[in-house]
Amino acid sequence: MVDIAEVTAAPSPDLLTPDNCAVLFVDHQPQMFFGTGSGDRTAIINSTVGLARAARAFDVPVVLSTVAAESFSGPLLPQLAEVFPEQKAVDRTSMNAWEDVNFVEAVKATGREKLVIAGLWTEVCVVLPALSALAQGYEVYVVTDASGGVSPQAHEHAIQRMVQAGAVPVTWVQVLLELQRDWARSDTYEAVTDVVTRHGGAYGLGIVYAHAVIGGHAAG
């Protein structure tokens, strides 16, 4: 029941902010993309890079991870590596990143309790660390359009399993705009609209149109 006297213009503590979350990119590698069949792979790449640029724009800590990069799966997606040129991916042998000490230590080093996770495949390399992190008290947000499974069913069933365990499904644009939340925040306004223009599809074209027709500080 709402106590009207206590209602204020304040955000929910459940919202993602640049200060309370970290973004984990798990196994966005060639071999994993080859087997992805749940959606358009070009769209998944676009969403992944959009999410990466969103994290970069707000200086959100990021953990990059690969599995068997030199022996089987290939290097980290080049477009993703390009966003974080100074950062080395944690390479593992385990399918569950949360069973790799170096990966978990990298996550702990961020100091964040809200984990935004994207990866390939959803039903293995996303669901396993997501469930493991939830079991240890983390809040988990799964970026569904920056993740992919071997089939639509595998992807959807994995998302359902994570949601039932307490994870929250989100999209990359949702994460970006939740971090911004107010177009009056000028420090990140230009960076956000640049990300949207590059990766936001029709929404990005809308930003281009608004800038051209309205000019100046055209809100997204």
Tab-separated table of C-alpha atoms in Angstrom:
chain	number	residue	atom	x	y	z
A	1	MET	CA	0.000	0.000	0.000
A	2	VAL	CA	1.340	3.428	-0.943
A	3	ASP	CA	1.940	6.009	1.767
A	4	ILE	CA	1.426	9.220	-0.198
A	5	ALA	CA	3.279	11.238	2.420
A	6	GLU	CA	6.424	9.176	1.766
A	7	VAL	CA	6.372	9.435	-2.042
A	8	THR	CA	9.325	11.390	-3.452
A	9	ALA	CA	10.885	12.035	-6.861
A	10	ALA	CA	13.659	9.497	-6.320
A	11	PRO	CA	14.868	6.535	-8.417
A	12	SER	CA	14.444	2.935	-7.326
A	13	PRO	CA	17.553	1.332	-5.814
A	14	ASP	CA	16.916	-1.548	-8.221
A	15	LEU	CA	17.962	0.602	-11.183
A	16	LEU	CA	21.363	0.189	-12.776
A	17	THR	CA	23.735	3.112	-12.309
A	18	PRO	CA	27.342	3.693	-13.394
A	19	ASP	CA	28.371	3.218	-9.757
A	20	ASN	CA	26.582	-0.008	-8.864
A	21	CYS	CA	27.132	-2.431	-11.751
A	22	ALA	CA	29.756	-4.225	-13.801
A	23	VAL	CA	29.379	-5.703	-17.284
A	24	LEU	CA	30.614	-9.205	-18.082
A	25	PHE	CA	31.201	-10.299	-21.681
A	26	VAL	CA	31.515	-14.075	-21.880
A	27	ASP	CA	32.828	-15.919	-24.944
A	28	HIS	CA	31.956	-13.615	-27.826
A	29	GLN	CA	34.292	-15.596	-30.095
A	30	PRO	CA	34.221	-16.885	-33.701
A	31	GLN	CA	33.610	-20.549	-32.919
A	32	MET	CA	30.733	-19.642	-30.619
A	33	PHE	CA	29.183	-17.382	-33.242
A	34	PHE	CA	29.434	-20.191	-35.822
A	35	GLY	CA	27.116	-22.318	-33.701
A	36	THR	CA	24.684	-19.551	-32.778
A	37	GLY	CA	21.273	-20.094	-34.328
A	38	SER	CA	18.824	-18.307	-32.025
A	39	GLY	CA	18.870	-15.045	-33.929
A	40	ASP	CA	20.644	-12.941	-36.520
A	41	ARG	CA	24.338	-13.060	-35.686
A	42	THR	CA	25.030	-9.621	-37.155
A	43	ALA	CA	22.366	-8.192	-34.850
A	44	ILE	CA	23.950	-9.943	-31.856
A	45	ILE	CA	27.330	-8.467	-32.764
A	46	ASN	CA	25.777	-5.013	-33.059
A	47	SER	CA	24.060	-5.357	-29.677
A	48	THR	CA	27.259	-6.632	-28.061
A	49	VAL	CA	29.320	-3.699	-29.311
A	50	GLY	CA	26.523	-1.291	-28.389
A	51	LEU	CA	26.565	-2.669	-24.841
A	52	ALA	CA	30.352	-2.377	-24.734
A	53	ARG	CA	30.262	1.248	-25.855
A	54	ALA	CA	27.551	1.926	-23.282
A	55	ALA	CA	29.793	0.593	-20.515
A	56	ARG	CA	32.704	2.607	-21.863
A	57	ALA	CA	30.653	5.821	-22.011
A	58	PHE	CA	29.819	5.567	-18.310
A	59	ASP	CA	33.164	4.138	-17.188
A	60	VAL	CA	31.454	1.004	-15.894
A	61	PRO	CA	33.954	-1.743	-15.034
A	62	VAL	CA	34.042	-4.579	-17.537
A	63	VAL	CA	35.278	-8.170	-17.412
A	64	LEU	CA	36.083	-9.832	-20.737
A	65	SER	CA	36.363	-13.596	-20.904
A	66	THR	CA	37.088	-16.230	-23.531
A	67	VAL	CA	37.165	-20.014	-23.505
A	68	ALA	CA	39.964	-21.964	-25.194
A	69	ALA	CA	40.859	-18.964	-27.320
A	70	GLU	CA	44.060	-20.412	-28.751
A	71	SER	CA	43.006	-24.028	-29.154
A	72	PHE	CA	39.396	-23.986	-30.300
A	73	SER	CA	37.149	-20.908	-30.054
A	74	GLY	CA	39.358	-18.190	-31.499
A	75	PRO	CA	40.044	-14.645	-30.288
A	76	LEU	CA	37.637	-12.218	-28.690
A	77	LEU	CA	35.284	-10.526	-31.160
A	78	PRO	CA	37.533	-7.846	-32.743
A	79	GLN	CA	34.854	-5.131	-32.572
A	80	LEU	CA	34.515	-5.808	-28.832
A	81	ALA	CA	38.255	-5.893	-28.207
A	82	GLU	CA	38.546	-2.571	-30.040
A	83	VAL	CA	36.348	-0.864	-27.429
A	84	PHE	CA	38.702	-1.982	-24.637
A	85	PRO	CA	42.152	-2.029	-26.285
A	86	GLU	CA	43.980	-1.854	-22.971
A	87	GLN	CA	42.123	-4.783	-21.401
A	88	LYS	CA	43.067	-8.453	-21.706
A	89	ALA	CA	40.388	-11.122	-21.715
A	90	VAL	CA	40.449	-13.817	-19.037
A	91	ASP	CA	40.877	-17.077	-20.954
A	92	ARG	CA	39.509	-20.264	-19.399
A	93	THR	CA	39.072	-23.983	-19.955
A	94	SER	CA	35.821	-24.223	-17.972
A	95	MET	CA	32.447	-23.797	-19.642
A	96	ASN	CA	31.238	-22.164	-16.437
A	97	ALA	CA	33.245	-18.961	-16.075
A	98	TRP	CA	32.338	-18.882	-12.383
A	99	GLU	CA	34.462	-21.978	-11.825
A	100	ASP	CA	37.554	-20.111	-13.022
A	101	VAL	CA	39.437	-18.409	-10.208
A	102	ASN	CA	40.853	-15.629	-12.385
A	103	PHE	CA	37.426	-14.742	-13.738
A	104	VAL	CA	35.818	-14.630	-10.303
A	105	GLU	CA	38.697	-12.569	-8.926
A	106	ALA	CA	38.246	-10.105	-11.804
A	107	VAL	CA	34.547	-9.808	-10.978
A	108	LYS	CA	35.278	-9.339	-7.281
A	109	ALA	CA	37.829	-6.643	-8.116
A	110	THR	CA	35.078	-4.493	-9.649
A	111	GLY	CA	33.480	-4.192	-6.211
A	112	ARG	CA	30.018	-4.244	-7.794
A	113	GLU	CA	27.023	-6.334	-6.689
A	114	LYS	CA	24.915	-5.908	-9.827
A	115	LEU	CA	26.291	-7.941	-12.732
A	116	VAL	CA	25.176	-7.307	-16.304
A	117	ILE	CA	25.999	-10.437	-18.315
A	118	ALA	CA	26.043	-11.146	-22.054
A	119	GLY	CA	27.584	-14.060	-23.888
A	120	LEU	CA	27.532	-17.085	-26.155
A	121	TRP	CA	25.928	-19.457	-25.751
A	122	THR	CA	23.026	-18.412	-23.572
A	123	GLU	CA	22.262	-21.967	-22.455
A	124	VAL	CA	25.828	-22.696	-21.361
A	125	CYS	CA	28.283	-19.832	-20.995
A	126	VAL	CA	25.660	-17.358	-19.764
A	127	VAL	CA	23.315	-19.484	-17.687
A	128	LEU	CA	26.074	-21.273	-15.746
A	129	PRO	CA	27.847	-18.170	-14.359
A	130	ALA	CA	24.519	-16.371	-13.949
A	131	LEU	CA	23.125	-19.099	-11.706
A	132	SER	CA	26.441	-19.353	-9.862
A	133	ALA	CA	26.592	-15.600	-9.208
A	134	LEU	CA	22.970	-15.541	-8.045
A	135	ALA	CA	23.714	-18.367	-5.617
A	136	GLN	CA	26.449	-16.228	-4.059
A	137	GLY	CA	24.265	-13.167	-3.572
A	138	TYR	CA	24.866	-11.124	-6.714
A	139	GLU	CA	22.075	-9.413	-8.622
A	140	VAL	CA	22.198	-10.563	-12.241
A	141	TYR	CA	20.894	-8.815	-15.360
A	142	VAL	CA	21.071	-10.810	-18.600
A	143	VAL	CA	21.378	-8.832	-21.835
A	144	THR	CA	19.283	-11.057	-24.056
A	145	ASP	CA	19.973	-9.378	-27.402
A	146	ALA	CA	23.751	-9.409	-26.843
A	147	SER	CA	23.564	-13.147	-26.155
A	148	GLY	CA	22.683	-16.101	-28.358
A	149	GLY	CA	22.089	-19.835	-28.189
A	150	VAL	CA	22.346	-22.700	-30.629
A	151	SER	CA	18.599	-22.484	-31.320
A	152	PRO	CA	15.679	-20.197	-30.435
A	153	GLN	CA	14.466	-22.797	-27.929
A	154	ALA	CA	17.863	-23.111	-26.258
A	155	HIS	CA	18.120	-19.327	-25.903
A	156	GLU	CA	14.583	-18.849	-24.591
A	157	HIS	CA	14.675	-21.790	-22.205
A	158	ALA	CA	17.969	-20.547	-20.757
A	159	ILE	CA	16.475	-17.104	-20.197
A	160	GLN	CA	13.448	-18.670	-18.505
A	161	ARG	CA	15.711	-20.724	-16.256
A	162	MET	CA	17.685	-17.640	-15.214
A	163	VAL	CA	14.545	-15.571	-14.632
A	164	GLN	CA	13.107	-18.317	-12.432
A	165	ALA	CA	16.327	-18.182	-10.405
A	166	GLY	CA	16.049	-14.408	-9.980
A	167	ALA	CA	17.909	-12.905	-12.947
A	168	VAL	CA	16.460	-9.897	-14.763
A	169	PRO	CA	16.302	-9.934	-18.596
A	170	VAL	CA	17.257	-6.645	-20.265
A	171	THR	CA	18.368	-5.355	-23.670
A	172	TRP	CA	21.479	-3.347	-24.459
A	173	VAL	CA	19.541	-0.150	-25.222
A	174	GLN	CA	17.680	-0.568	-21.941
A	175	VAL	CA	21.010	-0.734	-20.099
A	176	LEU	CA	22.344	2.327	-21.939
A	177	LEU	CA	19.296	4.481	-21.207
A	178	GLU	CA	18.988	3.252	-17.633
A	179	LEU	CA	22.541	4.417	-17.024
A	180	GLN	CA	21.760	7.836	-18.556
A	181	ARG	CA	18.182	8.244	-17.235
A	182	ASP	CA	18.135	12.019	-17.695
A	183	TRP	CA	18.922	13.835	-20.935
A	184	ALA	CA	20.001	16.836	-18.855
A	185	ARG	CA	23.097	14.877	-17.782
A	186	SER	CA	25.381	16.684	-20.159
A	187	ASP	CA	28.581	14.848	-19.187
A	188	THR	CA	27.425	11.685	-20.951
A	189	TYR	CA	24.799	13.067	-23.345
A	190	GLU	CA	27.048	13.213	-26.407
A	191	ALA	CA	28.545	9.793	-25.759
A	192	VAL	CA	25.102	8.215	-25.348
A	193	THR	CA	23.676	9.747	-28.506
A	194	ASP	CA	26.813	8.662	-30.393
A	195	VAL	CA	26.303	5.051	-29.256
A	196	VAL	CA	22.644	5.186	-30.252
A	197	THR	CA	23.489	6.686	-33.632
A	198	ARG	CA	26.071	3.956	-34.335
A	199	HIS	CA	24.177	0.943	-33.021
A	200	GLY	CA	20.552	1.913	-32.394
A	201	GLY	CA	19.127	1.162	-35.832
A	202	ALA	CA	15.967	3.156	-36.523
A	203	TYR	CA	16.270	4.819	-33.111
A	204	GLY	CA	19.711	6.014	-34.159
A	205	LEU	CA	18.270	7.437	-37.358
A	206	GLY	CA	15.759	9.263	-35.197
A	207	ILE	CA	18.631	10.915	-33.323
A	208	VAL	CA	20.228	11.936	-36.633
A	209	TYR	CA	16.909	13.412	-37.776
A	210	ALA	CA	16.362	15.251	-34.489
A	211	HIS	CA	19.819	16.796	-34.608
A	212	ALA	CA	19.361	17.819	-38.230
A	213	VAL	CA	15.874	19.272	-37.852
A	214	ILE	CA	15.790	20.454	-34.231
A	215	GLY	CA	19.511	20.955	-33.770
A	216	GLY	CA	21.426	21.548	-30.592
A	217	HIS	CA	20.598	19.421	-27.577
A	218	ALA	CA	17.908	17.249	-29.169
A	219	ALA	CA	16.822	14.676	-26.614
A	220	GLY	CA	16.747	11.000	-27.510
